[in-house]
mmCIF file of C-alpha atoms in Angstrom:
data_model
loop_
_atom_site.group_PDB
_atom_site.id
_atom_site.type_symbol
_atom_site.label_atom_id
_atom_site.label_comp_id
_atom_site.label_asym_id
_atom_site.label_seq_id
_atom_site.Cartn_x
_atom_site.Cartn_y
_atom_site.Cartn_z
ATOM 1 C CA MET A 9 34.587 -2.598 -11.672
ATOM 2 C CA ILE A 10 32.585 -5.797 -12.070
ATOM 3 C CA GLN A 11 32.310 -7.392 -15.810
ATOM 4 C CA LEU A 12 28.506 -7.671 -16.514
ATOM 5 C CA PRO A 13 27.347 -9.976 -18.978
ATOM 6 C CA GLN A 14 27.618 -8.623 -22.938
ATOM 7 C CA PRO A 15 24.048 -8.249 -23.489
ATOM 8 C CA LEU A 16 23.577 -6.106 -19.944
ATOM 9 C CA LYS A 17 26.507 -4.064 -20.924
ATOM 10 C CA SER A 18 24.996 -3.245 -24.523
ATOM 11 C CA LEU A 19 21.507 -2.566 -23.108
ATOM 12 C CA ILE A 20 22.558 -0.051 -20.356
ATOM 13 C CA LEU A 21 24.379 1.559 -23.364
ATOM 14 C CA ASN A 22 20.953 1.685 -25.286
ATOM 15 C CA PHE A 23 19.159 3.024 -22.240
ATOM 16 C CA SER A 24 21.566 5.594 -21.568
ATOM 17 C CA LYS A 25 21.117 7.039 -25.107
ATOM 18 C CA LEU A 26 17.655 8.428 -23.869
ATOM 19 C CA ASN A 27 17.716 11.783 -22.721
ATOM 20 C CA GLY A 28 17.714 12.047 -18.762
ATOM 21 C CA VAL A 29 18.862 8.369 -18.516
ATOM 22 C CA GLY A 30 22.399 8.044 -17.066
ATOM 23 C CA GLU A 31 24.307 5.108 -16.311
ATOM 24 C CA ARG A 32 22.838 4.388 -13.104
ATOM 25 C CA THR A 33 19.523 4.659 -14.078
ATOM 26 C CA ALA A 34 20.103 2.515 -17.109
ATOM 27 C CA LEU A 35 21.381 -0.146 -14.950
ATOM 28 C CA ARG A 36 18.369 0.092 -12.672
ATOM 29 C CA TYR A 37 16.324 -0.369 -15.754
ATOM 30 C CA VAL A 38 18.071 -3.295 -16.868
ATOM 31 C CA LEU A 39 18.072 -4.985 -13.349
ATOM 32 C CA GLN A 40 14.249 -4.696 -13.399
ATOM 33 C CA ILE A 41 13.661 -5.925 -16.684
ATOM 34 C CA LEU A 42 15.951 -9.012 -15.814
ATOM 35 C CA GLN A 43 13.065 -9.645 -13.119
ATOM 36 C CA TRP A 44 10.392 -9.589 -15.782
ATOM 37 C CA ASP A 45 8.912 -12.753 -17.078
ATOM 38 C CA LYS A 46 10.982 -14.075 -20.207
ATOM 39 C CA SER A 47 7.761 -13.537 -22.568
ATOM 40 C CA ASP A 48 7.417 -10.059 -21.371
ATOM 41 C CA GLN A 49 11.141 -9.532 -22.094
ATOM 42 C CA LEU A 50 10.498 -10.849 -25.663
ATOM 43 C CA GLU A 51 7.330 -8.768 -26.208
ATOM 44 C CA PHE A 52 9.171 -5.318 -25.188
ATOM 45 C CA ALA A 53 11.978 -6.356 -27.817
ATOM 46 C CA LYS A 54 9.238 -7.319 -30.727
ATOM 47 C CA ASN A 55 7.556 -3.958 -29.802
ATOM 48 C CA LEU A 56 10.852 -2.170 -30.647
ATOM 49 C CA SER A 57 11.574 -3.934 -33.655
ATOM 50 C CA ALA A 58 8.227 -2.928 -34.893
ATOM 51 C CA LEU A 59 8.824 0.714 -34.828
ATOM 52 C CA LYS A 60 10.606 0.554 -37.971
ATOM 53 C CA ASP A 61 7.330 0.190 -39.506
ATOM 54 C CA VAL A 62 5.676 3.124 -38.197
ATOM 55 C CA ARG A 63 4.904 5.704 -40.763
ATOM 56 C CA ASN A 64 3.679 9.349 -40.926
ATOM 57 C CA CYS A 65 0.330 10.820 -41.926
ATOM 58 C CA GLN A 66 1.071 12.030 -45.427
ATOM 59 C CA LYS A 67 -0.940 15.209 -44.394
ATOM 60 C CA CYS A 68 -0.289 16.253 -41.031
ATOM 61 C CA GLY A 69 3.053 14.309 -40.457
ATOM 62 C CA VAL A 70 1.503 12.596 -37.122
ATOM 63 C CA LEU A 71 3.018 8.925 -36.446
ATOM 64 C CA SER A 72 0.379 6.697 -37.821
ATOM 65 C CA ASP A 73 -0.375 3.243 -38.818
ATOM 66 C CA LEU A 74 -1.961 4.313 -42.092
ATOM 67 C CA ASP A 75 -1.261 7.006 -44.599
ATOM 68 C CA CYS A 76 -3.905 9.401 -43.323
ATOM 69 C CA CYS A 77 -4.106 9.561 -39.587
ATOM 70 C CA PRO A 78 -7.403 9.243 -37.676
ATOM 71 C CA ILE A 79 -7.470 13.245 -37.215
ATOM 72 C CA CYS A 80 -7.093 14.023 -40.716
ATOM 73 C CA ALA A 81 -9.579 11.458 -41.880
ATOM 74 C CA ASP A 82 -12.162 12.317 -39.168
ATOM 75 C CA GLN A 83 -15.056 13.980 -40.947
ATOM 76 C CA THR A 84 -16.720 14.887 -37.834
ATOM 77 C CA ARG A 85 -14.060 17.506 -36.878
ATOM 78 C CA VAL A 86 -15.605 20.948 -37.358
ATOM 79 C CA ASP A 87 -12.801 22.991 -38.451
ATOM 80 C CA HIS A 88 -11.227 21.423 -41.365
ATOM 81 C CA GLY A 89 -10.188 24.996 -42.560
ATOM 82 C CA VAL A 90 -8.124 25.341 -39.504
ATOM 83 C CA ILE A 91 -4.750 24.147 -39.062
ATOM 84 C CA CYS A 92 -3.017 24.182 -35.698
ATOM 85 C CA VAL A 93 0.856 24.042 -36.246
ATOM 86 C CA VAL A 94 2.862 22.395 -33.558
ATOM 87 C CA GLU A 95 6.354 21.510 -32.914
ATOM 88 C CA GLY A 96 5.937 17.746 -32.406
ATOM 89 C CA ILE A 97 3.612 15.136 -31.780
ATOM 90 C CA SER A 98 3.862 15.574 -27.846
ATOM 91 C CA ASP A 99 2.360 19.059 -28.331
ATOM 92 C CA LEU A 100 -0.278 17.424 -30.471
ATOM 93 C CA ILE A 101 -1.288 15.207 -27.689
ATOM 94 C CA ALA A 102 -1.452 17.744 -25.143
ATOM 95 C CA ILE A 103 -3.737 19.873 -27.367
ATOM 96 C CA GLU A 104 -6.076 16.724 -27.793
ATOM 97 C CA LYS A 105 -6.328 16.214 -24.344
ATOM 98 C CA SER A 106 -7.498 19.659 -23.517
ATOM 99 C CA GLY A 107 -10.248 18.963 -26.122
ATOM 100 C CA GLN A 108 -10.236 22.818 -27.193
ATOM 101 C CA PHE A 109 -9.449 22.297 -30.926
ATOM 102 C CA SER A 110 -11.435 20.855 -33.419
ATOM 103 C CA GLY A 111 -9.418 21.380 -36.777
ATOM 104 C CA THR A 112 -6.443 19.553 -37.809
ATOM 105 C CA TYR A 113 -2.979 19.667 -37.160
ATOM 106 C CA HIS A 114 0.403 20.100 -38.902
ATOM 107 C CA ILE A 115 3.769 18.924 -37.448
ATOM 108 C CA LEU A 116 6.653 21.077 -38.131
ATOM 109 C CA GLY A 117 9.050 18.984 -36.675
ATOM 110 C CA GLY A 118 10.623 21.365 -34.506
ATOM 111 C CA VAL A 119 11.937 25.108 -34.472
ATOM 112 C CA LEU A 120 14.368 27.179 -36.686
ATOM 113 C CA ASN A 121 17.439 26.888 -34.837
ATOM 114 C CA PRO A 122 20.431 28.211 -37.265
ATOM 115 C CA LEU A 123 23.075 27.353 -34.344
ATOM 116 C CA ALA A 124 22.074 23.900 -34.651
ATOM 117 C CA GLY A 125 21.700 23.717 -38.258
ATOM 118 C CA ILE A 126 18.073 23.563 -38.328
ATOM 119 C CA GLY A 127 16.853 25.695 -41.293
ATOM 120 C CA PRO A 128 13.455 25.594 -43.034
ATOM 121 C CA ASP A 129 14.316 22.812 -45.157
ATOM 122 C CA LYS A 130 14.835 20.533 -42.158
ATOM 123 C CA LEU A 131 11.207 21.531 -40.861
ATOM 124 C CA ARG A 132 7.895 20.414 -42.730
ATOM 125 C CA VAL A 133 7.282 24.091 -43.930
ATOM 126 C CA LYS A 134 7.007 22.758 -47.668
ATOM 127 C CA GLU A 135 4.417 20.538 -46.830
ATOM 128 C CA LEU A 136 2.557 23.271 -45.117
ATOM 129 C CA ILE A 137 2.571 25.620 -47.775
ATOM 130 C CA GLU A 138 1.546 22.935 -50.238
ATOM 131 C CA ARG A 139 -1.625 22.031 -47.648
ATOM 132 C CA ILE A 140 -2.587 25.772 -47.862
ATOM 133 C CA ARG A 141 -2.311 25.948 -51.427
ATOM 134 C CA ASP A 142 -4.446 22.651 -52.210
ATOM 135 C CA LYS A 143 -6.933 22.961 -49.656
ATOM 136 C CA HIS A 144 -9.587 25.768 -48.535
ATOM 137 C CA VAL A 145 -7.529 26.908 -45.248
ATOM 138 C CA GLN A 146 -8.874 29.690 -43.415
ATOM 139 C CA GLU A 147 -6.871 30.201 -40.517
ATOM 140 C CA LEU A 148 -3.429 29.010 -39.026
ATOM 141 C CA VAL A 149 -3.183 28.751 -35.328
ATOM 142 C CA LEU A 150 0.473 28.771 -34.377
ATOM 143 C CA ALA A 151 0.770 26.553 -31.189
ATOM 144 C CA ILE A 152 4.447 26.799 -30.995
ATOM 145 C CA ASN A 153 6.134 26.848 -27.804
ATOM 146 C CA PRO A 154 7.449 30.555 -26.458
ATOM 147 C CA SER A 155 11.170 30.741 -26.883
ATOM 148 C CA VAL A 156 13.505 32.767 -28.862
ATOM 149 C CA GLU A 157 13.556 30.008 -31.471
ATOM 150 C CA GLY A 158 9.751 29.615 -31.384
ATOM 151 C CA GLU A 159 9.307 33.144 -32.214
ATOM 152 C CA ALA A 160 11.509 33.478 -34.886
ATOM 153 C CA THR A 161 9.767 30.399 -36.488
ATOM 154 C CA CYS A 162 6.521 32.229 -36.295
ATOM 155 C CA SER A 163 7.657 35.278 -37.686
ATOM 156 C CA TYR A 164 9.210 33.271 -40.653
ATOM 157 C CA LEU A 165 5.920 31.578 -41.094
ATOM 158 C CA LYS A 166 4.055 34.831 -41.194
ATOM 159 C CA ASP A 167 6.621 36.313 -43.888
ATOM 160 C CA LEU A 168 6.485 33.296 -45.843
ATOM 161 C CA LEU A 169 2.558 32.222 -46.198
ATOM 162 C CA PRO A 170 0.018 34.240 -48.145
ATOM 163 C CA ASP A 171 -2.134 37.147 -46.895
ATOM 164 C CA PHE A 172 -5.343 35.318 -47.361
ATOM 165 C CA VAL A 173 -4.711 32.899 -44.678
ATOM 166 C CA SER A 174 -5.484 34.485 -41.124
ATOM 167 C CA MET A 175 -2.302 33.763 -38.773
ATOM 168 C CA LYS A 176 -2.949 33.393 -35.111
ATOM 169 C CA ARG A 177 -0.793 32.697 -32.123
ATOM 170 C CA ILE A 178 -2.017 30.927 -28.861
ATOM 171 C CA GLY A 179 -2.285 33.242 -25.946
ATOM 172 C CA PHE A 180 0.543 33.494 -23.208
ATOM 173 C CA GLY A 181 0.252 34.438 -19.445
ATOM 174 C CA VAL A 182 -0.218 33.112 -16.020
ATOM 175 C CA PRO A 183 -0.895 29.385 -16.301
ATOM 176 C CA ILE A 184 -3.922 28.150 -14.089
ATOM 177 C CA GLY A 185 -2.697 27.064 -10.681
ATOM 178 C CA GLY A 186 0.217 29.351 -11.301
ATOM 179 C CA ASN A 187 1.403 31.987 -8.584
ATOM 180 C CA LEU A 188 2.887 35.409 -9.658
ATOM 181 C CA GLU A 189 5.315 35.224 -6.726
ATOM 182 C CA PHE A 190 7.073 32.402 -8.472
ATOM 183 C CA LEU A 191 6.689 33.176 -12.306
ATOM 184 C CA ASP A 192 9.654 34.589 -14.390
ATOM 185 C CA PRO A 193 9.162 38.563 -15.340
ATOM 186 C CA LEU A 194 8.459 37.479 -18.984
ATOM 187 C CA THR A 195 5.461 35.605 -18.360
ATOM 188 C CA ILE A 196 4.134 38.581 -15.946
ATOM 189 C CA MET A 197 4.837 40.968 -19.069
ATOM 190 C CA LYS A 198 2.943 38.446 -21.218
ATOM 191 C CA ALA A 199 0.195 38.464 -18.768
ATOM 192 C CA PHE A 200 -0.310 42.242 -18.702
ATOM 193 C CA GLU A 201 -0.009 42.592 -22.366
ATOM 194 C CA ASN A 202 -2.797 40.039 -22.926
ATOM 195 C CA LYS A 203 -4.930 41.727 -20.259
ATOM 196 C CA SER A 204 -8.710 41.577 -21.116
ATOM 197 C CA ASN A 205 -11.946 43.172 -20.061
ATOM 198 C CA LEU A 206 -13.846 41.760 -16.989
ATOM 199 C CA MET B 20 -7.261 11.055 -27.122
ATOM 200 C CA ILE B 21 -5.037 10.411 -30.171
ATOM 201 C CA GLN B 22 -4.847 7.169 -31.430
ATOM 202 C CA LEU B 23 -1.297 6.282 -31.832
ATOM 203 C CA PRO B 24 -0.182 3.342 -33.870
ATOM 204 C CA GLN B 25 -0.227 -0.022 -31.992
ATOM 205 C CA PRO B 26 3.500 -0.668 -31.516
ATOM 206 C CA LEU B 27 3.794 2.757 -30.124
ATOM 207 C CA LYS B 28 0.874 2.074 -27.436
ATOM 208 C CA SER B 29 2.389 -1.451 -26.719
ATOM 209 C CA LEU B 30 6.040 0.084 -26.258
ATOM 210 C CA ILE B 31 4.469 2.867 -23.943
ATOM 211 C CA LEU B 32 2.998 0.132 -21.833
ATOM 212 C CA ASN B 33 6.422 -1.814 -21.641
ATOM 213 C CA PHE B 34 8.395 1.158 -20.298
ATOM 214 C CA SER B 35 5.620 2.165 -18.115
ATOM 215 C CA LYS B 36 6.502 -1.201 -16.298
ATOM 216 C CA LEU B 37 9.622 0.121 -15.186
ATOM 217 C CA ASN B 38 9.617 1.792 -11.510
ATOM 218 C CA GLY B 39 9.692 5.424 -11.630
ATOM 219 C CA VAL B 40 8.580 5.602 -15.535
ATOM 220 C CA GLY B 41 5.054 6.850 -15.778
ATOM 221 C CA GLU B 42 3.193 7.053 -18.986
ATOM 222 C CA ARG B 43 4.446 10.474 -19.951
ATOM 223 C CA THR B 44 8.059 9.623 -19.580
ATOM 224 C CA ALA B 45 7.434 6.294 -21.599
ATOM 225 C CA LEU B 46 5.873 8.295 -24.133
ATOM 226 C CA ARG B 47 9.117 10.696 -24.287
ATOM 227 C CA TYR B 48 11.248 7.639 -24.345
ATOM 228 C CA VAL B 49 9.250 6.190 -27.254
ATOM 229 C CA LEU B 50 9.267 9.408 -29.292
ATOM 230 C CA GLN B 51 13.203 9.807 -28.657
ATOM 231 C CA ILE B 52 13.842 6.083 -29.710
ATOM 232 C CA LEU B 53 11.718 6.937 -33.011
ATOM 233 C CA GLN B 54 14.309 9.410 -33.898
ATOM 234 C CA TRP B 55 17.298 7.092 -33.529
ATOM 235 C CA ASP B 56 18.648 4.945 -36.670
ATOM 236 C CA LYS B 57 16.759 1.966 -37.634
ATOM 237 C CA SER B 58 19.787 -0.061 -36.736
ATOM 238 C CA ASP B 59 20.007 1.392 -33.505
ATOM 239 C CA GLN B 60 16.660 0.398 -32.690
ATOM 240 C CA LEU B 61 17.064 -3.063 -33.947
ATOM 241 C CA GLU B 62 20.141 -3.392 -31.652
ATOM 242 C CA PHE B 63 18.126 -2.541 -28.721
ATOM 243 C CA ALA B 64 15.520 -4.921 -29.731
ATOM 244 C CA LYS B 65 18.104 -7.758 -29.995
ATOM 245 C CA ASN B 66 19.918 -6.772 -26.576
ATOM 246 C CA LEU B 67 16.513 -7.112 -25.014
ATOM 247 C CA SER B 68 15.969 -10.516 -26.272
ATOM 248 C CA ALA B 69 19.564 -11.604 -25.595
ATOM 249 C CA LEU B 70 18.599 -11.054 -21.736
ATOM 250 C CA LYS B 71 16.804 -14.524 -21.697
ATOM 251 C CA ASP B 72 20.329 -16.159 -21.829
ATOM 252 C CA VAL B 73 21.672 -14.222 -18.883
ATOM 253 C CA ARG B 74 22.672 -16.760 -16.275
ATOM 254 C CA ASN B 75 23.294 -16.583 -12.564
ATOM 255 C CA CYS B 76 27.090 -17.488 -11.137
ATOM 256 C CA GLN B 77 26.285 -20.813 -9.408
ATOM 257 C CA LYS B 78 28.205 -19.782 -6.496
ATOM 258 C CA CYS B 79 27.512 -16.235 -5.572
ATOM 259 C CA GLY B 80 24.369 -15.573 -7.980
ATOM 260 C CA VAL B 81 25.438 -12.728 -9.434
ATOM 261 C CA LEU B 82 24.321 -12.216 -13.266
ATOM 262 C CA SER B 83 27.058 -13.879 -15.625
ATOM 263 C CA ASP B 84 27.815 -14.968 -19.094
ATOM 264 C CA LEU B 85 29.496 -18.112 -17.245
ATOM 265 C CA ASP B 86 28.670 -20.599 -14.804
ATOM 266 C CA CYS B 87 31.319 -18.944 -12.406
ATOM 267 C CA CYS B 88 31.328 -15.220 -12.427
ATOM 268 C CA PRO B 89 34.780 -13.436 -12.914
ATOM 269 C CA ILE B 90 34.819 -12.669 -9.040
ATOM 270 C CA CYS B 91 34.557 -15.959 -7.795
ATOM 271 C CA ALA B 92 36.988 -17.381 -10.415
ATOM 272 C CA ASP B 93 39.449 -14.702 -9.484
ATOM 273 C CA GLN B 94 42.324 -16.579 -7.834
ATOM 274 C CA THR B 95 43.897 -13.120 -7.100
ATOM 275 C CA ARG B 96 41.456 -12.005 -4.624
ATOM 276 C CA VAL B 97 42.911 -12.226 -1.320
ATOM 277 C CA ASP B 98 40.196 -13.034 0.948
ATOM 278 C CA HIS B 99 38.284 -16.204 -0.497
ATOM 279 C CA GLY B 100 37.360 -17.151 2.801
ATOM 280 C CA VAL B 101 35.324 -14.097 3.529
ATOM 281 C CA ILE B 102 31.950 -13.907 2.008
ATOM 282 C CA CYS B 103 30.137 -10.534 1.814
ATOM 283 C CA VAL B 104 26.470 -10.824 1.906
ATOM 284 C CA VAL B 105 24.209 -8.202 -0.220
ATOM 285 C CA GLU B 106 20.856 -7.768 -0.904
ATOM 286 C CA GLY B 107 21.281 -7.316 -4.867
ATOM 287 C CA ILE B 108 23.477 -6.822 -7.745
ATOM 288 C CA SER B 109 23.802 -3.005 -7.360
ATOM 289 C CA ASP B 110 24.789 -3.228 -3.786
ATOM 290 C CA LEU B 111 27.897 -5.501 -4.988
ATOM 291 C CA ILE B 112 28.347 -3.036 -7.975
ATOM 292 C CA ALA B 113 28.717 -0.051 -5.303
ATOM 293 C CA ILE B 114 31.003 -2.144 -3.072
ATOM 294 C CA GLU B 115 33.323 -3.341 -5.930
ATOM 295 C CA LYS B 116 33.405 0.395 -6.843
ATOM 296 C CA SER B 117 34.851 1.365 -3.445
ATOM 297 C CA GLY B 118 37.617 -1.263 -4.054
ATOM 298 C CA GLN B 119 37.361 -2.117 -0.327
ATOM 299 C CA PHE B 120 36.648 -5.687 -0.168
ATOM 300 C CA SER B 121 38.716 -8.697 -1.473
ATOM 301 C CA GLY B 122 36.624 -11.575 -0.816
ATOM 302 C CA THR B 123 33.802 -13.052 -2.738
ATOM 303 C CA TYR B 124 29.906 -11.980 -2.424
ATOM 304 C CA HIS B 125 26.672 -13.916 -2.140
ATOM 305 C CA ILE B 126 23.515 -12.385 -3.565
ATOM 306 C CA LEU B 127 20.679 -12.729 -1.290
ATOM 307 C CA GLY B 128 18.205 -11.669 -3.618
ATOM 308 C CA GLY B 129 16.578 -9.480 -1.230
ATOM 309 C CA VAL B 130 15.348 -9.277 2.515
ATOM 310 C CA LEU B 131 13.074 -11.262 4.742
ATOM 311 C CA ASN B 132 9.584 -9.292 4.344
ATOM 312 C CA PRO B 133 6.727 -11.537 5.586
ATOM 313 C CA LEU B 134 4.173 -8.756 4.652
ATOM 314 C CA ALA B 135 5.201 -9.115 1.138
ATOM 315 C CA GLY B 136 5.303 -12.708 1.140
ATOM 316 C CA ILE B 137 9.195 -13.003 1.398
ATOM 317 C CA GLY B 138 10.108 -15.741 3.319
ATOM 318 C CA PRO B 139 13.851 -17.380 3.667
ATOM 319 C CA ASP B 140 12.818 -19.869 0.940
ATOM 320 C CA LYS B 141 12.426 -16.907 -1.736
ATOM 321 C CA LEU B 142 15.967 -15.918 -0.605
ATOM 322 C CA ARG B 143 19.242 -17.406 -1.386
ATOM 323 C CA VAL B 144 19.741 -18.713 2.120
ATOM 324 C CA LYS B 145 19.861 -22.549 1.606
ATOM 325 C CA GLU B 146 22.988 -21.857 -0.979
ATOM 326 C CA LEU B 147 24.443 -19.659 1.694
ATOM 327 C CA ILE B 148 24.467 -22.276 3.950
ATOM 328 C CA GLU B 149 25.824 -24.810 1.263
ATOM 329 C CA ARG B 150 28.566 -22.430 0.639
ATOM 330 C CA ILE B 151 29.588 -22.208 4.346
ATOM 331 C CA ARG B 152 29.595 -26.320 4.968
ATOM 332 C CA ASP B 153 31.532 -26.827 1.621
ATOM 333 C CA LYS B 154 34.309 -24.226 1.916
ATOM 334 C CA HIS B 155 36.444 -22.963 4.492
ATOM 335 C CA VAL B 156 34.644 -20.039 5.175
ATOM 336 C CA GLN B 157 35.874 -17.988 8.192
ATOM 337 C CA GLU B 158 33.766 -14.728 8.096
ATOM 338 C CA LEU B 159 30.527 -13.298 6.625
ATOM 339 C CA VAL B 160 30.161 -9.661 6.154
ATOM 340 C CA LEU B 161 26.672 -8.542 6.266
ATOM 341 C CA ALA B 162 26.459 -5.646 3.885
ATOM 342 C CA ILE B 163 22.492 -5.453 3.988
ATOM 343 C CA ASN B 164 20.970 -2.046 3.951
ATOM 344 C CA PRO B 165 19.791 -0.754 7.205
ATOM 345 C CA SER B 166 16.076 -1.074 7.387
ATOM 346 C CA VAL B 167 13.439 -2.748 9.702
ATOM 347 C CA GLU B 168 13.447 -5.883 7.358
ATOM 348 C CA GLY B 169 17.215 -5.991 6.902
ATOM 349 C CA GLU B 170 17.824 -5.880 10.559
ATOM 350 C CA ALA B 171 15.459 -8.706 10.803
ATOM 351 C CA THR B 172 17.262 -10.637 7.982
ATOM 352 C CA CYS B 173 20.481 -10.163 9.913
ATOM 353 C CA SER B 174 19.151 -11.486 13.292
ATOM 354 C CA TYR B 175 17.714 -14.484 11.213
ATOM 355 C CA LEU B 176 21.060 -15.478 9.630
ATOM 356 C CA LYS B 177 22.806 -14.878 12.736
ATOM 357 C CA ASP B 178 20.673 -17.486 14.424
ATOM 358 C CA LEU B 179 20.569 -19.905 11.449
ATOM 359 C CA LEU B 180 24.298 -20.134 10.611
ATOM 360 C CA PRO B 181 26.776 -21.980 12.607
ATOM 361 C CA ASP B 182 28.761 -20.620 15.552
ATOM 362 C CA PHE B 183 32.400 -21.143 13.743
ATOM 363 C CA VAL B 184 31.790 -18.644 11.178
ATOM 364 C CA SER B 185 32.381 -15.123 12.358
ATOM 365 C CA MET B 186 29.582 -12.692 11.403
ATOM 366 C CA LYS B 187 30.133 -9.053 10.748
ATOM 367 C CA ARG B 188 27.655 -6.091 10.077
ATOM 368 C CA ILE B 189 28.994 -3.130 7.984
ATOM 369 C CA GLY B 190 29.394 0.065 10.068
ATOM 370 C CA PHE B 191 26.633 2.829 10.397
ATOM 371 C CA GLY B 192 27.214 6.473 10.897
ATOM 372 C CA VAL B 193 27.405 10.028 9.226
ATOM 373 C CA PRO B 194 28.235 9.349 5.717
ATOM 374 C CA ILE B 195 31.337 11.459 4.284
ATOM 375 C CA GLY B 196 30.144 14.777 3.050
ATOM 376 C CA GLY B 197 27.052 14.612 5.192
ATOM 377 C CA ASN B 198 25.928 17.300 7.440
ATOM 378 C CA LEU B 199 24.564 16.656 11.135
ATOM 379 C CA GLU B 200 22.020 19.203 10.645
ATOM 380 C CA PHE B 201 20.196 17.198 7.899
ATOM 381 C CA LEU B 202 20.729 13.848 9.074
ATOM 382 C CA ASP B 203 18.019 11.682 10.845
ATOM 383 C CA PRO B 204 17.787 10.813 14.437
ATOM 384 C CA LEU B 205 18.634 7.120 13.991
ATOM 385 C CA THR B 206 21.662 8.092 12.010
ATOM 386 C CA ILE B 207 23.006 10.248 14.596
ATOM 387 C CA MET B 208 22.081 7.661 17.095
ATOM 388 C CA LYS B 209 24.104 5.137 15.304
ATOM 389 C CA ALA B 210 27.214 7.338 14.962
ATOM 390 C CA PHE B 211 27.110 8.003 18.551
ATOM 391 C CA GLU B 212 27.047 4.325 19.258
ATOM 392 C CA ASN B 213 29.744 3.599 16.877
ATOM 393 C CA LYS B 214 32.222 6.192 17.985
ATOM 394 C CA SER B 215 35.906 5.301 18.074
ATOM 395 C CA ASN B 216 39.162 6.722 19.670
ATOM 396 C CA LEU B 217 40.908 9.385 17.820
#
């Protein structure tokens, strides 16, 4: 096998650490970056080094430049009494894109998974309880993805949190553009459970 | 849309410049890197900055730490009189993996493509002519990928280079593990053209 220069070999290793990137894809990325301007390469490196300074919003836990993220600080959002609990920031971004929610968020940082050693102490559960205690929170919307671990996490939160907070779960069923023919039986079961009047 | 911190936004732009990486994949990569140890992030950045020092072998043009790459310098390779002409380093790596070639290489840096403004001056054609003039080269193997531009490049080289060098093209046909049922008519045509005695 050909001996690549050391920085290339290390960079291929760095890229292959990303999920979904194998050694061949990593090599392809590195060869592409080699074609870039030197200034673009250095800017890429500089942005990577800057990641170490990225903080989390002290309220919701989202990545932010400031101690309080723009969403938590935004007084024009109507429903500051409603908290939408999500697993991670990608889910938050997807919900914000839909424009369907005007409350604040709480990033849980994952779901309970005892087999992988993820207990309540690894998630931002304590922070959620504190937020409910401190503030006038009326409603929690659990926008946690449907999976065995997701459902377990929802049940856990339901048992843990005080009764005066109303807890809701997002709706499940056939996605728009979906086709019954290609959907799994569980989704179809959920769609029938959640049927509504026309 | 949620306002991500500036280094994240810039980093997503950096990643989306890679072919095959869209904004969503870039975001996924960046969120993963955020989970890494700070030291791993900094090492990634350091390796990227080091790319600017990577040089090319002055003979074959492959990426190298030194002025002369390990392949060109390797006196145990038998066929120093045979040069295999490839488009880029990924093709060289694939050929080296097969272990079927014991000469040296010449990286062309692409193929002729007048529509994209790639003429002979953008490729390492001049360097190839110089190598043939200086050294005792007996044979060129054109391992250029089969495409309209690839064939045009081969014809161009055939016309340009002196007659005392024997020029060969790699063989085309049905790949091992391939299935006639799923192959395109051109490949099957080539397979019939290149039939050999049993």
